[in-house]
């Protein structure tokens, strides 16, 4: 078999493969776009639910942080001290027990 002919065949196969990969990517993007458009027309994109859930989670965490930072400053310190006292009492009981 002629080496030049083999080289041409390999190049044709390579170019064909690269072309199919490119066409596949274009088709996938078009189908994704059409799917998003259908979901948007149906009342929201599939991502909007995820974004809403994540936003709710972040808001809940923010509320907890605000409560810790503002309302419970002294109370939190008292609770921490009570836990330390409780721990110290338990360790003394274990030493004597």
Coordinates of N, CA, C and O in Angstrom, one line a residue:
X1 N 0.8 -1.2 0.0 CA 0.0 0.0 0.0 C 0.9 1.2 0.0 O 1.9 1.3 0.7
X2 N 0.5 2.2 -0.8 CA 1.3 3.4 -0.9 C 1.2 4.3 0.3 O 0.1 4.5 0.9
X3 N 2.3 4.8 0.9 CA 2.3 5.6 2.1 C 1.5 6.9 2.0 O 0.8 7.3 2.9
X4 N 1.5 7.4 0.8 CA 0.8 8.7 0.5 C -0.7 8.4 0.6 O -1.5 9.2 1.1
X5 N -1.1 7.3 0.0 CA -2.6 7.0 0.0 C -3.0 6.8 1.5 O -4.1 7.2 1.9
X6 N -2.2 6.1 2.3 CA -2.5 5.8 3.7 C -2.6 7.1 4.4 O -3.6 7.3 5.3
X7 N -1.8 8.0 4.2 CA -1.8 9.3 4.8 C -3.0 10.1 4.5 O -3.7 10.7 5.3
X8 N -3.5 10.1 3.2 CA -4.7 10.7 2.8 C -5.9 10.1 3.5 O -6.8 10.8 3.9
X9 N -6.0 8.8 3.6 CA -7.1 8.1 4.2 C -7.1 8.5 5.7 O -8.2 8.8 6.2
X10 N -6.0 8.5 6.4 CA -6.0 8.9 7.8 C -6.4 10.4 7.9 O -7.2 10.7 8.9
X11 N -6.0 11.3 7.1 CA -6.4 12.7 7.1 C -7.9 12.8 6.9 O -8.6 13.6 7.6
X12 N -8.5 12.1 6.0 CA -9.9 12.1 5.7 C -10.7 11.6 6.9 O -11.7 12.2 7.3
X13 N -10.3 10.5 7.5 CA -10.9 10.0 8.7 C -10.9 11.0 9.8 O -11.9 11.2 10.5
X14 N -9.7 11.6 10.0 CA -9.5 12.6 11.1 C -10.4 13.8 10.9 O -11.1 14.3 11.8
X15 N -10.5 14.4 9.7 CA -11.3 15.5 9.4 C -12.8 15.2 9.5 O -13.5 16.0 10.1
X16 N -13.2 14.0 9.1 CA -14.6 13.6 9.3 C -14.9 13.5 10.7 O -16.0 13.9 11.2
X17 N -14.1 12.9 11.5 CA -14.3 12.8 13.0 C -14.4 14.1 13.7 O -15.3 14.4 14.5
X18 N -13.5 15.0 13.3 CA -13.6 16.4 13.9 C -14.9 17.1 13.5 O -15.5 17.8 14.3
X19 N -15.3 16.9 12.2 CA -16.5 17.5 11.7 C -17.7 17.0 12.5 O -18.6 17.8 12.9
X20 N -17.8 15.7 12.7 CA -18.9 15.1 13.4 C -19.0 15.6 14.9 O -20.0 15.8 15.4
X21 N -17.8 15.7 15.5 CA -17.8 16.3 16.9 C -18.3 17.7 16.9 O -19.1 18.1 17.8
X22 N -17.9 18.5 16.0 CA -18.4 19.9 15.9 C -19.9 20.0 15.6 O -20.6 20.7 16.3
X23 N -20.4 19.2 14.7 CA -21.8 19.1 14.4 C -22.6 18.7 15.6 O -23.6 19.2 16.0
X24 N -22.1 17.6 16.3 CA -22.7 17.1 17.5 C -22.8 18.2 18.6 O -23.9 18.4 19.2
X25 N -21.8 19.0 18.8 CA -21.8 20.1 19.8 C -22.8 21.2 19.4 O -23.6 21.7 20.2
X26 N -22.9 21.5 18.1 CA -23.9 22.5 17.6 C -25.3 22.0 17.8 O -26.1 22.7 18.4
X27 N -25.5 20.8 17.5 CA -26.9 20.2 17.7 C -27.3 20.2 19.1 O -28.4 20.5 19.5
X28 N -26.3 19.8 20.0 CA -26.6 19.7 21.4 C -27.0 21.1 22.0 O -27.9 21.3 22.8
X29 N -26.3 22.2 21.5 CA -26.6 23.5 22.0 C -27.9 24.0 21.5 O -28.7 24.6 22.2
X30 N -28.3 23.6 20.3 CA -29.6 24.0 19.7 C -30.7 23.3 20.5 O -31.7 23.9 20.9
X31 N -30.5 22.0 20.8 CA -31.5 21.3 21.5 C -31.7 21.9 23.0 O -32.8 22.0 23.5
X32 N -30.5 22.2 23.6 CA -30.6 22.8 24.9 C -31.3 24.1 24.9 O -32.1 24.4 25.8
X33 N -31.0 24.9 23.9 CA -31.7 26.2 23.8 C -33.2 26.0 23.6 O -34.0 26.7 24.2
X34 N -33.6 25.1 22.7 CA -35.0 24.8 22.5 C -35.7 24.3 23.8 O -36.8 24.7 24.1
X35 N -35.0 23.5 24.5 CA -35.5 23.0 25.8 C -35.7 24.1 26.8 O -36.7 24.1 27.5
X36 N -34.8 25.0 26.9 CA -34.9 26.1 27.8 C -36.1 27.1 27.4 O -36.8 27.6 28.2
X37 N -36.2 27.2 26.1 CA -37.3 28.1 25.6 C -38.7 27.5 25.9 O -39.6 28.2 26.4
X38 N -38.8 26.1 25.8 CA -40.0 25.5 26.1 C -40.3 25.6 27.6 O -41.4 25.8 28.0
X39 N -39.3 25.4 28.4 CA -39.5 25.5 29.9 C -39.8 26.9 30.3 O -40.6 27.1 31.2
X40 N -39.2 27.9 29.6 CA -39.6 29.3 29.9 C -41.0 29.6 29.6 O -41.7 30.3 30.3
X41 N -41.5 29.1 28.5 CA -42.9 29.3 28.1 C -43.8 28.5 29.0 O -45.0 29.0 29.2
X42 N -43.4 27.4 29.6 CA -44.2 26.6 30.5 C -44.3 27.2 31.9 O -45.0 26.7 32.7
X43 N -43.6 28.3 32.2 CA -43.7 28.9 33.5 C -42.4 29.0 34.3 O -42.4 29.0 35.5
X44 N -41.3 29.0 33.6 CA -40.0 29.1 34.3 C -39.0 28.1 33.8 O -39.3 27.1 33.4
X45 N -37.8 28.5 33.9 CA -36.7 27.7 33.5 C -36.4 26.6 34.5 O -36.7 26.8 35.7
X46 N -35.8 25.5 34.1 CA -35.5 24.5 35.1 C -34.5 25.0 36.2 O -34.4 24.6 37.3
X47 N -33.7 26.0 35.8 CA -32.7 26.5 36.7 C -33.3 27.5 37.7 O -32.8 27.7 38.8
X48 N -34.5 28.1 37.4 CA -35.1 29.0 38.3 C -35.5 28.4 39.6 O -35.4 29.0 40.7
X49 N -35.9 27.1 39.6 CA -36.2 26.4 40.9 C -35.0 26.2 41.7 O -35.0 26.4 42.9
X50 N -33.9 25.9 41.1 CA -32.6 25.7 41.8 C -32.1 27.0 42.4 O -31.7 27.0 43.5
X51 N -32.3 28.1 41.6 CA -31.9 29.4 42.1 C -32.7 29.8 43.3 O -32.2 30.3 44.3
X52 N -34.0 29.6 43.2 CA -34.9 29.9 44.3 C -34.6 29.1 45.5 O -34.6 29.7 46.6
X53 N -34.3 27.8 45.4 CA -34.0 27.0 46.5 C -32.7 27.5 47.2 O -32.6 27.6 48.4
X54 N -31.7 27.8 46.4 CA -30.4 28.3 46.9 C -30.6 29.6 47.6 O -30.0 29.9 48.6
X55 N -31.4 30.5 47.0 CA -31.7 31.8 47.6 C -32.3 31.6 49.0 O -32.0 32.3 49.9
X56 N -33.3 30.7 49.1 CA -33.9 30.5 50.4 C -32.9 30.0 51.4 O -33.0 30.4 52.5
X57 N -32.1 29.1 51.0 CA -31.0 28.5 51.9 C -30.1 29.6 52.4 O -29.8 29.7 53.6
X58 N -29.7 30.5 51.5 CA -28.8 31.6 51.9 C -29.5 32.6 52.8 O -28.9 33.0 53.8
X59 N -30.8 32.8 52.5 CA -31.6 33.7 53.4 C -31.7 33.1 54.8 O -31.6 33.9 55.8
X60 N -32.0 31.8 54.9 CA -32.1 31.2 56.2 C -30.8 31.3 57.0 O -30.8 31.6 58.2
X61 N -29.7 31.1 56.3 CA -28.4 31.2 57.0 C -28.1 32.6 57.4 O -27.5 32.8 58.5
X62 N -28.5 33.6 56.6 CA -28.3 35.0 56.9 C -29.1 35.3 58.2 O -28.6 36.1 59.1
X63 N -30.3 34.8 58.3 CA -31.2 35.1 59.4 C -30.5 34.6 60.7 O -30.5 35.2 61.7
X64 N -30.0 33.4 60.6 CA -29.3 32.8 61.8 C -28.1 33.6 62.2 O -27.9 33.9 63.4
X65 N -27.3 34.0 61.2 CA -26.1 34.9 61.5 C -26.5 36.2 62.1 O -25.9 36.7 63.1
X66 N -27.6 36.8 61.6 CA -28.1 38.1 62.2 C -28.5 37.9 63.6 O -28.3 38.7 64.4
X67 N -29.3 36.8 63.8 CA -29.7 36.6 65.2 C -28.6 36.4 66.2 O -28.6 36.9 67.3
X68 N -27.6 35.6 65.7 CA -26.4 35.4 66.6 C -25.6 36.7 66.8 O -25.1 36.9 67.9
X69 N -25.5 37.5 65.8 CA -24.8 38.7 65.9 C -25.5 39.8 66.7 O -24.8 40.6 67.4
X70 N -26.8 39.9 66.7 CA -27.5 41.0 67.3 C -28.2 40.6 68.6 O -28.0 41.1 69.7
X71 N -29.1 39.7 68.5 CA -30.1 39.4 69.6 C -29.4 38.6 70.7 O -29.8 38.8 71.9
X72 N -28.5 37.7 70.4 CA -28.1 36.8 71.4 C -26.7 37.0 71.9 O -26.0 36.0 72.3
X73 N -26.1 38.2 71.8 CA -24.8 38.4 72.2 C -24.5 38.0 73.6 O -23.6 37.1 73.9
X74 N -25.2 38.5 74.6 CA -25.0 38.2 76.0 C -25.5 36.8 76.3 O -24.9 36.1 77.0
X75 N -26.6 36.5 75.7 CA -27.2 35.1 76.0 C -26.3 34.0 75.5 O -26.1 33.0 76.1
X76 N -25.7 34.2 74.3 CA -24.8 33.2 73.8 C -23.6 33.1 74.7 O -23.2 31.9 74.9
X77 N -23.1 34.2 75.2 CA -21.9 34.1 76.0 C -22.3 33.3 77.3 O -21.5 32.5 77.8
X78 N -23.5 33.6 77.8 CA -23.9 32.8 79.0 C -24.1 31.4 78.7 O -23.7 30.5 79.6
X79 N -24.6 31.0 77.6 CA -24.8 29.6 77.2 C -23.4 28.9 77.1 O -23.3 27.8 77.5
X80 N -22.5 29.6 76.5 CA -21.1 29.0 76.4 C -20.5 28.8 77.7 O -19.9 27.7 78.0
X81 N -20.7 29.7 78.6 CA -20.1 29.6 80.0 C -20.8 28.4 80.7 O -20.2 27.7 81.4
X82 N -22.1 28.3 80.5 CA -22.9 27.2 81.2 C -22.4 25.9 80.7 O -22.2 24.9 81.4
X83 N -22.1 25.8 79.4 CA -21.6 24.5 78.8 C -20.2 24.2 79.4 O -19.8 23.1 79.6
X84 N -19.4 25.3 79.5 CA -18.0 25.1 80.1 C -18.1 24.6 81.5 O -17.4 23.7 82.0
X85 N -19.0 25.2 82.3 CA -19.2 24.8 83.7 C -19.7 23.3 83.8 O -19.2 22.6 84.6
X86 N -20.6 23.0 82.9 CA -21.2 21.6 82.8 C -20.1 20.6 82.5 O -20.0 19.6 83.1
X87 N -19.2 21.0 81.6 CA -18.1 20.1 81.2 C -17.1 20.0 82.4 O -16.6 18.9 82.6
X88 N -16.8 21.1 83.0 CA -15.9 21.0 84.2 C -16.5 20.1 85.3 O -15.7 19.4 85.9
X89 N -17.8 20.3 85.5 CA -18.4 19.4 86.5 C -18.3 18.0 86.2 O -18.0 17.1 87.0
X90 N -18.6 17.6 84.9 CA -18.5 16.2 84.5 C -17.1 15.7 84.6 O -16.9 14.5 85.1
X91 N -16.1 16.5 84.3 CA -14.7 16.0 84.4 C -14.3 15.8 85.8 O -13.6 14.8 86.2
X92 N -14.8 16.6 86.7 CA -14.5 16.5 88.2 C -15.2 15.2 88.7 O -14.6 14.5 89.5
X93 N -16.4 15.0 88.3 CA -17.2 13.8 88.7 C -16.5 12.5 88.2 O -16.4 11.5 88.9
X94 N -15.9 12.6 87.0 CA -15.2 11.4 86.4 C -13.9 11.1 87.2 O -13.5 10.0 87.4
X95 N -13.3 12.2 87.6 CA -12.0 12.1 88.3 C -12.3 11.5 89.7 O -11.5 10.6 90.2
X96 N -13.4 11.9 90.3 CA -13.7 11.4 91.7 C -14.5 10.1 91.7 O -14.5 9.4 92.7
X97 N -15.1 9.8 90.6 CA -16.0 8.7 90.5 C -15.4 7.4 90.3 O -15.3 6.4 90.8

